[in-house]
């Protein structure tokens, strides 16, 4: 269980902090740079596609969509007895973001800082879980079989509109067609 939880936590952190960008026409010269880029994103809201339009080097408008359909389950130990957990999570959103590179004239890492504000519209944002205890539950001297315990059902739904404010690091004018950046917000 600890190994599974650790691996799942590391994957979520990696997805949370990673954004992969594929540039349409990247250049290093800001005067000849491409004003439109296409990005593939991997984040906590799923896998998506963004189109970014940068009218000036410091400001950009980004729009896109992401999906995250995950279903699964497993058997875990609770009080050394097997417990079935089945879940179904679905996220699907469209978002509009405004990027600002406040330190573009600087050198080094500060040049890559980006501040982002925007919002997303979730046409699907829900999760369901069913938990079934398969062992014999001991309550004092009383033994209760799993058939008498029943199942635990859980459901969560999020708001349709969600604001976003964050910051991150990215190459403003990448010299390669493949670029990795991250954002936290």
Coordinates of C-alpha atoms in Angstrom, one line a residue:
X1 CA 0.0 0.0 0.0
X2 CA 2.8 2.4 0.9
X3 CA 4.6 1.7 -2.3
X4 CA 1.4 2.3 -4.4
X5 CA 0.7 5.5 -2.5
X6 CA 4.2 6.7 -3.0
X7 CA 4.2 6.0 -6.7
X8 CA 0.8 7.6 -7.1
X9 CA 1.9 10.7 -5.2
X10 CA 5.0 11.1 -7.3
X11 CA 3.1 10.8 -10.5
X12 CA 0.6 13.4 -9.3
X13 CA 3.3 15.8 -8.3
X14 CA 5.1 15.3 -11.7
X15 CA 1.8 15.9 -13.5
X16 CA 1.1 18.9 -11.3
X17 CA 4.4 20.6 -12.0
X18 CA 4.9 19.6 -15.7
X19 CA 3.8 21.3 -18.9
X20 CA 5.1 20.0 -22.2
X21 CA 5.2 22.5 -25.1
X22 CA 5.5 21.8 -28.8
X23 CA 6.2 25.0 -30.6
X24 CA 4.9 25.7 -34.1
X25 CA 7.6 28.1 -35.2
X26 CA 10.1 28.7 -32.4
X27 CA 12.9 31.2 -32.7
X28 CA 15.4 32.7 -30.2
X29 CA 15.1 36.3 -31.6
X30 CA 12.2 38.1 -30.0
X31 CA 11.6 40.3 -33.0
X32 CA 11.2 37.3 -35.4
X33 CA 9.5 35.0 -32.9
X34 CA 6.3 33.2 -33.6
X35 CA 3.3 34.9 -32.1
X36 CA 1.3 31.7 -32.1
X37 CA 2.3 28.5 -30.3
X38 CA 0.6 25.1 -29.8
X39 CA 1.2 23.3 -26.4
X40 CA 0.4 19.9 -25.2
X41 CA -0.3 20.0 -21.4
X42 CA -0.1 17.4 -18.7
X43 CA -1.5 18.6 -15.4
X44 CA -3.8 17.7 -12.5
X45 CA -6.8 18.5 -14.7
X46 CA -5.6 16.0 -17.3
X47 CA -4.1 16.0 -20.7
X48 CA -4.9 18.9 -23.0
X49 CA -4.1 21.2 -25.8
X50 CA -3.5 25.0 -25.6
X51 CA -3.1 27.6 -28.3
X52 CA -1.2 30.7 -27.2
X53 CA -1.2 34.1 -29.0
X54 CA 1.5 36.6 -27.9
X55 CA 0.9 40.0 -29.4
X56 CA 3.9 41.3 -27.5
X57 CA 6.9 39.4 -25.9
X58 CA 5.7 40.2 -22.4
X59 CA 2.0 39.3 -22.7
X60 CA 0.1 36.3 -24.1
X61 CA -3.5 35.0 -24.3
X62 CA -3.9 31.2 -24.0
X63 CA -7.0 29.2 -24.6
X64 CA -7.4 25.4 -24.5
X65 CA -9.1 22.3 -23.2
X66 CA -8.2 19.4 -21.0
X67 CA -9.7 16.0 -20.2
X68 CA -9.0 13.5 -17.3
X69 CA -11.1 10.4 -17.4
X70 CA -9.8 7.9 -14.8
X71 CA -11.4 4.7 -13.6
X72 CA -9.9 2.1 -11.5
X73 CA -9.8 0.3 -8.2
X74 CA -7.9 -2.1 -6.1
X75 CA -7.8 -4.1 -2.9
X76 CA -6.3 -2.4 0.1
X77 CA -5.7 -3.6 3.7
X78 CA -7.8 -2.0 6.4
X79 CA -7.1 -3.4 9.9
X80 CA -5.3 -6.2 8.1
X81 CA -8.5 -7.2 6.2
X82 CA -9.0 -6.7 2.4
X83 CA -11.1 -3.7 1.3
X84 CA -12.3 -3.1 -2.3
X85 CA -12.0 0.5 -3.5
X86 CA -13.5 1.3 -7.0
X87 CA -13.4 4.9 -8.3
X88 CA -14.4 6.9 -11.4
X89 CA -13.2 10.4 -11.9
X90 CA -14.0 12.7 -14.9
X91 CA -12.7 16.2 -15.6
X92 CA -13.3 18.1 -18.8
X93 CA -12.7 21.8 -19.1
X94 CA -12.1 24.7 -21.4
X95 CA -9.9 27.5 -20.2
X96 CA -8.8 31.1 -21.0
X97 CA -5.5 32.4 -19.5
X98 CA -3.5 35.6 -19.6
X99 CA 0.3 35.2 -19.2
X100 CA 2.6 38.0 -18.2
X101 CA 6.4 37.7 -18.2
X102 CA 7.4 40.5 -15.7
X103 CA 11.1 40.1 -15.9
X104 CA 11.7 39.5 -19.6
X105 CA 14.5 42.0 -19.8
X106 CA 16.5 40.2 -17.0
X107 CA 18.9 37.3 -17.5
X108 CA 19.0 33.9 -16.0
X109 CA 16.1 32.1 -14.3
X110 CA 14.1 35.3 -13.5
X111 CA 13.7 35.9 -17.2
X112 CA 11.6 32.7 -17.4
X113 CA 9.1 33.7 -14.7
X114 CA 5.5 33.8 -15.9
X115 CA 2.4 35.0 -13.9
X116 CA -0.9 33.7 -15.1
X117 CA -4.5 34.7 -14.4
X118 CA -7.6 33.2 -16.0
X119 CA -10.6 30.9 -15.6
X120 CA -11.8 27.5 -16.6
X121 CA -15.3 26.2 -17.4
X122 CA -15.8 22.5 -16.4
X123 CA -18.5 20.8 -18.4
X124 CA -17.7 17.7 -16.4
X125 CA -16.1 17.7 -13.0
X126 CA -17.1 14.8 -10.7
X127 CA -15.8 11.8 -8.9
X128 CA -17.5 8.6 -7.5
X129 CA -16.1 6.0 -5.2
X130 CA -17.4 2.7 -3.7
X131 CA -15.6 1.1 -0.7
X132 CA -16.5 -2.5 0.4
X133 CA -14.9 -4.1 3.4
X134 CA -14.3 -7.8 2.7
X135 CA -13.1 -8.9 6.1
X136 CA -14.7 -9.6 9.5
X137 CA -15.0 -6.4 11.6
X138 CA -14.3 -6.8 15.3
X139 CA -16.2 -4.4 17.6
X140 CA -15.2 -5.4 21.1
X141 CA -16.1 -9.0 21.4
X142 CA -18.6 -8.8 18.6
X143 CA -17.6 -10.1 15.1
X144 CA -19.5 -8.5 12.2
X145 CA -19.2 -10.2 8.8
X146 CA -18.6 -8.0 5.7
X147 CA -22.1 -9.0 4.3
X148 CA -23.7 -7.1 7.3
X149 CA -21.5 -4.0 6.9
X150 CA -22.7 -2.9 3.4
X151 CA -20.8 -0.5 1.2
X152 CA -19.7 3.1 1.5
X153 CA -20.6 5.3 -1.5
X154 CA -19.0 8.7 -2.1
X155 CA -19.6 11.4 -4.7
X156 CA -18.0 14.8 -5.2
X157 CA -18.8 17.5 -7.8
X158 CA -17.0 20.7 -8.4
X159 CA -18.3 24.1 -9.5
X160 CA -18.7 24.7 -13.3
X161 CA -16.5 27.9 -13.3
X162 CA -13.1 28.0 -11.5
X163 CA -10.8 31.1 -11.4
X164 CA -7.0 30.6 -11.7
X165 CA -4.0 32.6 -10.5
X166 CA -0.5 31.1 -10.6
X167 CA 3.1 31.5 -11.6
X168 CA 5.7 29.3 -13.2
X169 CA 8.8 29.1 -15.3
X170 CA 8.9 28.7 -19.1
X171 CA 11.2 29.6 -22.0
X172 CA 9.6 32.7 -23.7
X173 CA 11.4 32.1 -27.0
X174 CA 12.5 28.5 -27.0
X175 CA 15.2 27.5 -29.5
X176 CA 14.0 23.9 -29.7
X177 CA 10.6 22.5 -30.8
X178 CA 10.4 20.7 -27.5
X179 CA 10.2 22.7 -24.3
X180 CA 9.3 21.9 -20.7
X181 CA 8.0 24.4 -18.2
X182 CA 6.0 24.2 -15.0
X183 CA 3.3 26.2 -13.3
X184 CA 1.8 26.3 -9.8
X185 CA -1.6 27.8 -9.2

